[in-house]
XYZ file of C-alpha atoms in Angstrom:
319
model
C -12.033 -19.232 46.299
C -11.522 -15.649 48.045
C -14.214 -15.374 50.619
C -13.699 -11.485 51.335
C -16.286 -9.617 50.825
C -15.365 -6.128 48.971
C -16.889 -3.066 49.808
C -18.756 -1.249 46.868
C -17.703 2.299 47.786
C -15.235 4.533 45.644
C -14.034 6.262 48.770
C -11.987 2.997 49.610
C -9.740 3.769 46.520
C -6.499 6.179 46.950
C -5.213 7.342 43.069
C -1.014 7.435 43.233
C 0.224 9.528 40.474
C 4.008 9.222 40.242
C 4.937 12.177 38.561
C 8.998 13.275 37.162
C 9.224 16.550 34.747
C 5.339 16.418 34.061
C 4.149 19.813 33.555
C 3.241 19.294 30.051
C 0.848 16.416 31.200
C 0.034 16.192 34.968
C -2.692 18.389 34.945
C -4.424 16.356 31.993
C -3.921 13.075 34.368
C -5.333 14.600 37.559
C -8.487 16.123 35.102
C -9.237 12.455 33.936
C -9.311 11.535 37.447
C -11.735 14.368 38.906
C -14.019 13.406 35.924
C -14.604 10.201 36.729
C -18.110 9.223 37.582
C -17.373 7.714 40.920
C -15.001 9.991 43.279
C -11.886 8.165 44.798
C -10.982 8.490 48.293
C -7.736 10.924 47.402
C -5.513 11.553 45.253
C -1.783 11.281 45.672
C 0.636 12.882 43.009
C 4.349 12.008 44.504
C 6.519 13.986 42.459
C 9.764 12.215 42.127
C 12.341 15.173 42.047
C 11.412 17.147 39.394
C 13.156 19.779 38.125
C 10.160 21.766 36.282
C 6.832 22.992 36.999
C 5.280 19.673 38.237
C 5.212 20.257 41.824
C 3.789 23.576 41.317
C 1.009 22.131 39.055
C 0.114 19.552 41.440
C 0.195 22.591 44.628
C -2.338 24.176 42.395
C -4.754 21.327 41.630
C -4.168 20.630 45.702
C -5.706 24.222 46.824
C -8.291 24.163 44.779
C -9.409 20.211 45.306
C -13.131 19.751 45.854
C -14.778 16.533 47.032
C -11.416 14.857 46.285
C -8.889 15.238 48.292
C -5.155 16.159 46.463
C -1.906 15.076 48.629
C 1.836 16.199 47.254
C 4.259 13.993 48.639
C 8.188 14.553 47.447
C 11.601 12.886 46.932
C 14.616 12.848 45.145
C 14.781 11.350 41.889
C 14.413 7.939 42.500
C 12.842 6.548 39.659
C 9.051 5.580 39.191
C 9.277 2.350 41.550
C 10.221 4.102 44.565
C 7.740 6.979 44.168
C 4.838 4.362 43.777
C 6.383 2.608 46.538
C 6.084 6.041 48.803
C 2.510 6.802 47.248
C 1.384 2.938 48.285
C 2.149 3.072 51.745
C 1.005 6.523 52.699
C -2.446 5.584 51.001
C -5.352 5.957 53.007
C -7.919 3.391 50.595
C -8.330 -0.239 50.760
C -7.630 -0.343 47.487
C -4.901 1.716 44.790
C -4.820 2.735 41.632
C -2.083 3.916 39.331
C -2.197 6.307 37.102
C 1.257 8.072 34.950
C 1.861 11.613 34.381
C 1.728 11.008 30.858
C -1.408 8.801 30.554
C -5.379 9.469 31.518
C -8.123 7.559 31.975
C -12.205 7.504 30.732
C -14.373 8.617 32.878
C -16.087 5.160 33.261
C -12.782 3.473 34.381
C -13.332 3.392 38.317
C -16.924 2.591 38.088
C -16.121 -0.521 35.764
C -13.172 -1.519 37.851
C -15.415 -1.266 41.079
C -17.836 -3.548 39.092
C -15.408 -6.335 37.944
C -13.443 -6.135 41.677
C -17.081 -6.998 43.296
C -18.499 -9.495 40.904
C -15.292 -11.435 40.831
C -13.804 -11.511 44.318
C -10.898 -10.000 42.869
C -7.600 -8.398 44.316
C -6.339 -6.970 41.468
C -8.149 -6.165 38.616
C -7.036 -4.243 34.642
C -8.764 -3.579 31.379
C -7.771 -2.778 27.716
C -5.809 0.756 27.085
C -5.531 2.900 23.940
C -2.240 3.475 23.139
C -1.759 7.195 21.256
C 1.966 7.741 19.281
C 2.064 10.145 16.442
C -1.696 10.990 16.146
C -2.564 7.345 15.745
C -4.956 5.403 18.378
C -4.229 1.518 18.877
C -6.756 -0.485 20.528
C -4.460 -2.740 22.986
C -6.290 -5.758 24.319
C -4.961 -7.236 27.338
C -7.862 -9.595 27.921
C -7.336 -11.774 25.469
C -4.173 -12.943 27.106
C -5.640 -13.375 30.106
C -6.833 -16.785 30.839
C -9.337 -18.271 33.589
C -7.599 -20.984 34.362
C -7.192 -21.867 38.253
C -3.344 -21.197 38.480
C -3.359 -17.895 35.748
C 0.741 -17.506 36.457
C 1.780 -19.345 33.206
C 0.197 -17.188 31.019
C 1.219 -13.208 32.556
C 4.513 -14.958 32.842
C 4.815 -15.431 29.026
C 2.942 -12.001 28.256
C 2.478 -9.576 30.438
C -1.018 -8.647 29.905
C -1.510 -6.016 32.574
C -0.728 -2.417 32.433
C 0.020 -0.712 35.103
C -2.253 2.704 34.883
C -5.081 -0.259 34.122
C -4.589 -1.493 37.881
C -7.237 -1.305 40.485
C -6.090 -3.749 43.665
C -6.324 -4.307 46.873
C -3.525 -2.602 48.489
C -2.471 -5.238 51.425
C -1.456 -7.576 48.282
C 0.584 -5.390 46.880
C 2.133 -4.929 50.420
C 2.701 -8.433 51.197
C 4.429 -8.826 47.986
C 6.528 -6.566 48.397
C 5.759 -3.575 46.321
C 7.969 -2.407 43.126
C 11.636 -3.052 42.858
C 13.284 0.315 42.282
C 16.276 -1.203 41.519
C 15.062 -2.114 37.877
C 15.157 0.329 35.400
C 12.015 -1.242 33.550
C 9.600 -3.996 34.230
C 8.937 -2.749 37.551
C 5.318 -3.103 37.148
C 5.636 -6.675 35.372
C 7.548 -7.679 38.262
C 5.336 -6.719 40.655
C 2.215 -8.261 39.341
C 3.917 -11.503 38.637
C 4.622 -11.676 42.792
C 1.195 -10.969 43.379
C -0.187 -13.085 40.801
C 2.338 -16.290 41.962
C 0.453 -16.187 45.490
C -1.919 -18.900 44.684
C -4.352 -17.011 47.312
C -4.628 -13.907 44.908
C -7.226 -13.590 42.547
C -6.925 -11.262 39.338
C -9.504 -10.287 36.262
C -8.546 -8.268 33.492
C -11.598 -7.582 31.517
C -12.277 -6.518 27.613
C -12.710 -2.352 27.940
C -10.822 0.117 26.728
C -10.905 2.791 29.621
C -6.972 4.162 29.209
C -4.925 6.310 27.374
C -1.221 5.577 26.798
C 0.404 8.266 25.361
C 3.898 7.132 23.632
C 6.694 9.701 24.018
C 10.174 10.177 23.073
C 11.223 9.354 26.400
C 9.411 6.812 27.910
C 10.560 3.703 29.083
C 8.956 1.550 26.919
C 11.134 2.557 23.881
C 14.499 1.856 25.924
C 15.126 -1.223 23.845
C 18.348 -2.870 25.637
C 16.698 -1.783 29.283
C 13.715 -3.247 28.578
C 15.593 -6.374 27.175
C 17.568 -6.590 30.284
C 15.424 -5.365 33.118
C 12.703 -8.681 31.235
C 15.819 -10.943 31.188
C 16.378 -9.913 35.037
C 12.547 -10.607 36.180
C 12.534 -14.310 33.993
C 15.621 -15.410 35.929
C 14.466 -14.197 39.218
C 10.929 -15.635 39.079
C 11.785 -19.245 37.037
C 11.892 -21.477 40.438
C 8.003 -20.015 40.867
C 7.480 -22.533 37.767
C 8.263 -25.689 39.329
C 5.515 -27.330 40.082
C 2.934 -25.129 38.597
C 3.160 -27.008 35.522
C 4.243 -30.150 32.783
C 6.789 -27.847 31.597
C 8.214 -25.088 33.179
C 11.728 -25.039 31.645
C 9.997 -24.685 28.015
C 7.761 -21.922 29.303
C 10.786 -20.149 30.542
C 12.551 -20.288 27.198
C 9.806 -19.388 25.210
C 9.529 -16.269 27.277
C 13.177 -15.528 27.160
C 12.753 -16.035 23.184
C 9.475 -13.882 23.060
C 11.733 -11.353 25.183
C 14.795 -11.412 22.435
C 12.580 -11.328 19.224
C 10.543 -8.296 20.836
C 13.545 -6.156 20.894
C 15.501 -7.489 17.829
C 12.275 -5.992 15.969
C 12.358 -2.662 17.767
C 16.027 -2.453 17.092
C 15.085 -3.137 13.412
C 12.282 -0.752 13.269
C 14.932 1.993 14.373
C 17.079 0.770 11.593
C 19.570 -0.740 14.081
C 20.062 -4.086 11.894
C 23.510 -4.933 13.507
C 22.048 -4.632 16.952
C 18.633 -6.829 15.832
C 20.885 -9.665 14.815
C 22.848 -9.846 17.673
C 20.057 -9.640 19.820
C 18.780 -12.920 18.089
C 21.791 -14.920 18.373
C 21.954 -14.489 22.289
C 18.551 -17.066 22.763
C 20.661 -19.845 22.506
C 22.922 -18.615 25.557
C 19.467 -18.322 27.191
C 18.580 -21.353 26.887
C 21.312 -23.043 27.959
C 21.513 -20.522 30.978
C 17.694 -21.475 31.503
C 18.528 -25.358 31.419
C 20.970 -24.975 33.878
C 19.605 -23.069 36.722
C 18.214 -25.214 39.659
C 14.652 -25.001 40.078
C 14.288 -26.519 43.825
C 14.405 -23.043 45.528
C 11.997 -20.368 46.876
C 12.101 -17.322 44.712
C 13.475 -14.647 47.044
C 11.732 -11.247 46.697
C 12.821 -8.761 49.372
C 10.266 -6.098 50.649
C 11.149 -2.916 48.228
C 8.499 -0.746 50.081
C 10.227 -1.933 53.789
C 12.596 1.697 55.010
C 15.616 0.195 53.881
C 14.631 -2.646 50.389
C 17.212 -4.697 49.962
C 18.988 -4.770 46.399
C 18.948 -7.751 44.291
C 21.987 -7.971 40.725
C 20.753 -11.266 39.290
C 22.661 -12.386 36.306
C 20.798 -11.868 33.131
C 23.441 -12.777 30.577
């Protein structure tokens, strides 16, 4: 059992806000933050080469920050990864949260986090999140995917329970796993959480309240079917040899997750009237599964440091 003790105090918490053509929705994100009911150390909005008014928006919310400190920190368009990346290691707080552009959080979300990360000993903890599309509100519960069994890594790796603007953790994990892999172009966060999660040192509670707001857009990553399919397909093959050993059966674990992966987006392609696409989608488990009973299962998985100056690219073979 973790034997640190965690300090109660919201300063120790930096907010990174990675933030690309946001102007529409930044300033709602940094108003959810100011309101909560326990001030975080700083904020840091790391605007990822936009081409609008989101580094102006952030500027203003910066001169006129009160008891919370607002940094701006820029790059090129990189993609999401790479900006939290930059936000995690100039953070100044023991611990990190994440919070999108696009989403926001209730005002009772640090305070509850703060409560769960002390009374469990935790690293990392997450919640439940609304999820708003179309002027409809979805209660999304995570926790009931999330199991309390001593070695949790079976279960995220089938499901994926943890949302990334959910996240409260302790920032050295996420920097001795490695931080987020900018090369994917989705997953990221899954990917992430699944290193820190395999450490069988790291301790992680996602608990039943609803304290975020997902807003679904046109153009956010989660309705990229075939890169979500892929960038999934990419993490299962990477992280498989963390299986062995951690269970009776880690081959059928792995192919139930590639399955789960390939009947997820067979029904979004459906949904969007892509029937074609859906069916195809279906047939390719079988060249999973073969691909899943072949691959050796006696090795390390190697994860290179993302956040080091110059992360090292990995082009694992999905199909």
């Amino acid at each position: 059992m973790n034997s640190q003790v965690y300090p109660a105090r919201p300063a120790d918490i930096s907010i990174i806000i990675p933030a690309y053509q946001a102007e529409a929705t930044l300033g709602r994100a940094i108003d959810s933050v100011l309101a909560q009911t326990v001030t975080p150390h700083e904020i840091v909005v790391v605007d990822d080469g936009s081409r609008d008014r989101t580094l102006a928006i952030a500027e203003q919310y910066a001169a006129n920050a009160g008891s919370c400190a607002i940094r701006i920190l820029s790059q090129e368009n990189l993609g999401a990864g790479a900006a939290r990346n930059l936000g995690l290691l100039s953070a100044g707080g023991t611990f990190v949260a994440f919070l999108d552009a696009d989403d926001e959080w209730l005002s009772e979300k640090l305070a509850r986090s703060i409560d769960i990360l002390n009374g469990e000993t935790a690293d990392l903890v997450s919640h439940d999140y609304l999820r708003l599309e179309g002027g409809r509100s979805d209660y999304i519960s995570c926790a009931r995917h999330f199991s309390h069994r001593p070695d949790p890594l079976f279960d995220y790796f089938l499901r994926g329970y943890i949302a990334t603007s959910t996240v409260v953790a302790r920032r050295q994990a996420l920097l001795d796993a490695g931080g987020f892999d900018p090369s994917l172009r989705s997953g990221q966060d899954y990917e992430l959480w699944l290193a820190v999660i395999g450490n069988p040192a790291t301790r992680h509670h996602v608990f039943p309240e609803a304290l975020m707001r997902y807003h679904v857009t046109a153009n956010s990553i989660t309705s990229q079917v075939e890169l979500r399919r892929r960038a999934a397909l990419r993490i299962l093959f990477r992280h498989l040899p963390a299986l062995r050993g951690r269970g009776k059966r880690p081959r059928y674990t792995a192919i139930l997750r590639a399955a789960i992966i390939c009947i997820q987006a067979s029904n979004a392609h459906r949904g969007a009237g892509n029937y074609a696409r859906a069916i195809v989608t279906v047939f390719r488990i079988p060249i999973h599964v073969i691909s899943i009973l072949c691959i050796r299962m006696d090795g390390a998985v190697e994860r290179p440091d993302f956040i080091s100056p110059d992360p090292v690219s990995t082009d694992e073979a999905t199909e």
